[in-house]
Amino acid sequence: MESINNIAKAHGGVSVFGGVDERTHQGNDLYMEMKESGVINEQNLVESKVARVYGHMNEPPGAHMRVGLTALTLVEYFQDVNEQDVLLFIDNIFHFIEVGSEPRRRKELFDFGQIDSELHRALRTRKPNESMWDIEYRLAIGARQLYLRRIDSMRRHMR
């Protein structure tokens, strides 16, 4: 919440929050905090400094993946159309990568290899705030590496 406040008030940017994880029922608490701090203005939504995207907890993995991709689309809009600095939060990035790599039952779902390119696409800007994006991108890559180590460990134990 502190980072969202700083981006909104000190830098004039906007934050995008993608609730990908199963704990999105906590979104109401987060909403109330944002409303109290003035980041969300219910009277004039144009003045709000955060966009939030959530999925339902009982949705299949593909729907959770789409929540993350919708958040990335919003990031692109704010960067390319509004030319704003954007801070992207995905709760949780590990779950975003995990649902993107689960076995596919339908063709239109993303495969694991495309997640990096989607994140990279969203991280390019006309006026990049490199320190902020560098941190976010490193978090995403770190989560991917953690996930790959977890898969390797599981394979070793299954032999």
CSV table of C-alpha atoms in Angstrom, one decimal:
chain,number,residue,atom,x,y,z
A,1,MET,CA,0.0,0.0,0.0
A,2,GLU,CA,2.9,2.4,0.7
A,3,SER,CA,4.3,1.9,-2.8
A,4,ILE,CA,0.9,2.6,-4.3
A,5,ASN,CA,0.6,5.8,-2.2
A,6,ASN,CA,4.1,7.0,-3.2
A,7,ILE,CA,3.5,6.4,-6.9
A,8,ALA,CA,0.1,8.1,-6.8
A,9,LYS,CA,1.0,11.1,-4.6
A,10,ALA,CA,4.7,11.8,-5.0
A,11,HIS,CA,5.2,10.8,-8.7
A,12,GLY,CA,1.8,11.4,-10.2
A,13,GLY,CA,1.7,7.9,-11.6
A,14,VAL,CA,-0.8,5.1,-11.4
A,15,SER,CA,-0.7,1.6,-10.0
A,16,VAL,CA,-2.3,-1.5,-11.5
A,17,PHE,CA,-3.1,-4.3,-9.1
A,18,GLY,CA,-3.8,-7.8,-10.4
A,19,GLY,CA,-5.3,-10.2,-7.9
A,20,VAL,CA,-4.3,-13.5,-9.4
A,21,ASP,CA,-3.9,-15.5,-6.2
A,22,GLU,CA,-6.6,-17.5,-4.3
A,23,ARG,CA,-6.6,-14.8,-1.6
A,24,THR,CA,-8.4,-12.2,-3.6
A,25,HIS,CA,-11.2,-12.2,-0.9
A,26,GLN,CA,-8.8,-9.9,0.9
A,27,GLY,CA,-9.4,-7.4,-1.9
A,28,ASN,CA,-12.2,-5.6,0.0
A,29,ASP,CA,-9.7,-4.8,2.8
A,30,LEU,CA,-7.3,-3.4,0.3
A,31,TYR,CA,-10.0,-1.4,-1.4
A,32,MET,CA,-11.0,0.2,1.8
A,33,GLU,CA,-7.4,1.2,2.6
A,34,MET,CA,-7.0,2.7,-0.9
A,35,LYS,CA,-10.3,4.6,-0.4
A,36,GLU,CA,-9.3,6.0,3.0
A,37,SER,CA,-5.9,7.1,1.7
A,38,GLY,CA,-7.4,8.9,-1.3
A,39,VAL,CA,-5.9,6.7,-4.0
A,40,ILE,CA,-9.4,5.7,-5.0
A,41,ASN,CA,-11.9,8.5,-5.4
A,42,GLU,CA,-15.4,7.1,-5.7
A,43,GLN,CA,-16.9,10.5,-6.4
A,44,ASN,CA,-14.6,11.0,-9.4
A,45,LEU,CA,-13.1,7.8,-10.7
A,46,VAL,CA,-11.0,9.7,-13.2
A,47,GLU,CA,-9.0,11.1,-10.3
A,48,SER,CA,-8.3,7.6,-8.9
A,49,LYS,CA,-4.7,6.5,-9.1
A,50,VAL,CA,-5.1,2.7,-9.1
A,51,ALA,CA,-6.8,0.1,-11.3
A,52,ARG,CA,-7.6,-3.2,-9.8
A,53,VAL,CA,-8.4,-6.5,-11.5
A,54,TYR,CA,-9.6,-9.6,-9.7
A,55,GLY,CA,-10.9,-13.0,-10.5
A,56,HIS,CA,-13.2,-15.2,-8.5
A,57,MET,CA,-11.6,-17.8,-6.2
A,58,ASN,CA,-13.6,-20.7,-7.7
A,59,GLU,CA,-12.4,-20.0,-11.2
A,60,PRO,CA,-10.2,-22.4,-13.1
A,61,PRO,CA,-6.5,-21.6,-13.7
A,62,GLY,CA,-7.1,-20.1,-17.1
A,63,ALA,CA,-9.3,-17.4,-15.6
A,64,HIS,CA,-6.6,-16.6,-13.0
A,65,MET,CA,-4.1,-16.3,-15.9
A,66,ARG,CA,-6.5,-13.9,-17.7
A,67,VAL,CA,-6.6,-11.6,-14.6
A,68,GLY,CA,-2.8,-11.2,-14.8
A,69,LEU,CA,-3.0,-10.6,-18.6
A,70,THR,CA,-5.7,-8.0,-18.1
A,71,ALA,CA,-3.5,-6.2,-15.6
A,72,LEU,CA,-0.7,-6.2,-18.1
A,73,THR,CA,-3.1,-4.7,-20.7
A,74,LEU,CA,-4.0,-1.9,-18.4
A,75,VAL,CA,-0.3,-1.2,-17.8
A,76,GLU,CA,0.2,-0.8,-21.5
A,77,TYR,CA,-2.8,1.5,-21.8
A,78,PHE,CA,-1.6,3.8,-19.0
A,79,GLN,CA,1.9,3.8,-20.4
A,80,ASP,CA,1.2,4.1,-24.1
A,81,VAL,CA,-2.0,6.2,-24.2
A,82,ASN,CA,-1.8,8.2,-21.0
A,83,GLU,CA,2.0,8.3,-21.0
A,84,GLN,CA,2.0,7.8,-17.2
A,85,ASP,CA,4.5,6.0,-15.0
A,86,VAL,CA,2.9,2.7,-13.9
A,87,LEU,CA,3.7,0.4,-11.0
A,88,LEU,CA,2.4,-3.1,-11.6
A,89,PHE,CA,1.5,-5.4,-8.6
A,90,ILE,CA,0.6,-9.0,-9.3
A,91,ASP,CA,-0.5,-10.9,-6.2
A,92,ASN,CA,1.1,-13.2,-6.4
A,93,ILE,CA,3.5,-13.3,-9.3
A,94,PHE,CA,4.4,-16.9,-8.4
A,95,HIS,CA,0.8,-18.0,-8.8
A,96,PHE,CA,0.6,-16.1,-12.1
A,97,ILE,CA,3.5,-18.1,-13.5
A,98,GLU,CA,2.1,-21.3,-12.0
A,99,VAL,CA,-1.3,-21.0,-13.6
A,100,GLY,CA,0.4,-20.2,-16.9
A,101,SER,CA,2.3,-23.4,-16.9
A,102,GLU,CA,-0.5,-25.8,-15.8
A,103,PRO,CA,-1.6,-28.4,-18.4
A,104,ARG,CA,-3.8,-26.9,-21.0
A,105,ARG,CA,-7.2,-28.2,-21.8
A,106,ARG,CA,-8.0,-25.4,-24.2
A,107,LYS,CA,-5.9,-24.1,-27.0
A,108,GLU,CA,-6.3,-20.4,-26.3
A,109,LEU,CA,-4.5,-20.5,-22.9
A,110,PHE,CA,-1.0,-19.3,-22.7
A,111,ASP,CA,2.0,-21.6,-22.5
A,112,PHE,CA,4.8,-21.0,-20.0
A,113,GLY,CA,7.2,-19.7,-22.5
A,114,GLN,CA,5.0,-16.7,-23.4
A,115,ILE,CA,4.8,-15.3,-19.9
A,116,ASP,CA,8.3,-13.7,-20.1
A,117,SER,CA,7.5,-12.1,-23.4
A,118,GLU,CA,4.2,-10.7,-22.0
A,119,LEU,CA,5.9,-9.3,-19.0
A,120,HIS,CA,8.7,-7.8,-21.2
A,121,ARG,CA,6.1,-6.3,-23.5
A,122,ALA,CA,4.3,-4.6,-20.6
A,123,LEU,CA,7.6,-3.3,-19.2
A,124,ARG,CA,8.6,-1.2,-22.2
A,125,THR,CA,7.6,2.4,-22.0
A,126,ARG,CA,8.2,5.7,-23.8
A,127,LYS,CA,9.5,7.3,-20.6
A,128,PRO,CA,10.8,4.4,-18.5
A,129,ASN,CA,11.3,4.7,-14.8
A,130,GLU,CA,14.1,2.1,-15.0
A,131,SER,CA,14.7,1.6,-11.3
A,132,MET,CA,11.1,0.8,-10.6
A,133,TRP,CA,10.7,-1.5,-13.6
A,134,ASP,CA,14.0,-3.2,-13.1
A,135,ILE,CA,12.9,-4.2,-9.6
A,136,GLU,CA,9.5,-5.5,-10.8
A,137,TYR,CA,11.1,-7.4,-13.7
A,138,ARG,CA,13.7,-9.0,-11.4
A,139,LEU,CA,10.9,-10.1,-9.1
A,140,ALA,CA,9.1,-11.8,-12.0
A,141,ILE,CA,12.3,-13.5,-13.3
A,142,GLY,CA,13.1,-14.6,-9.7
A,143,ALA,CA,9.7,-16.1,-9.3
A,144,ARG,CA,10.1,-18.0,-12.6
A,145,GLN,CA,13.5,-19.4,-11.5
A,146,LEU,CA,12.0,-20.4,-8.2
A,147,TYR,CA,9.2,-22.2,-10.0
A,148,LEU,CA,11.6,-24.0,-12.4
A,149,ARG,CA,13.7,-25.2,-9.4
A,150,ARG,CA,10.5,-26.5,-7.8
A,151,ILE,CA,9.6,-28.4,-10.9
A,152,ASP,CA,13.1,-29.9,-11.1
A,153,SER,CA,13.0,-30.9,-7.4
A,154,MET,CA,9.6,-32.6,-7.9
A,155,ARG,CA,10.9,-34.5,-11.0
A,156,ARG,CA,13.9,-35.8,-9.0
A,157,HIS,CA,11.6,-37.1,-6.2
A,158,MET,CA,9.3,-38.8,-8.6
A,159,ARG,CA,12.0,-41.0,-10.2
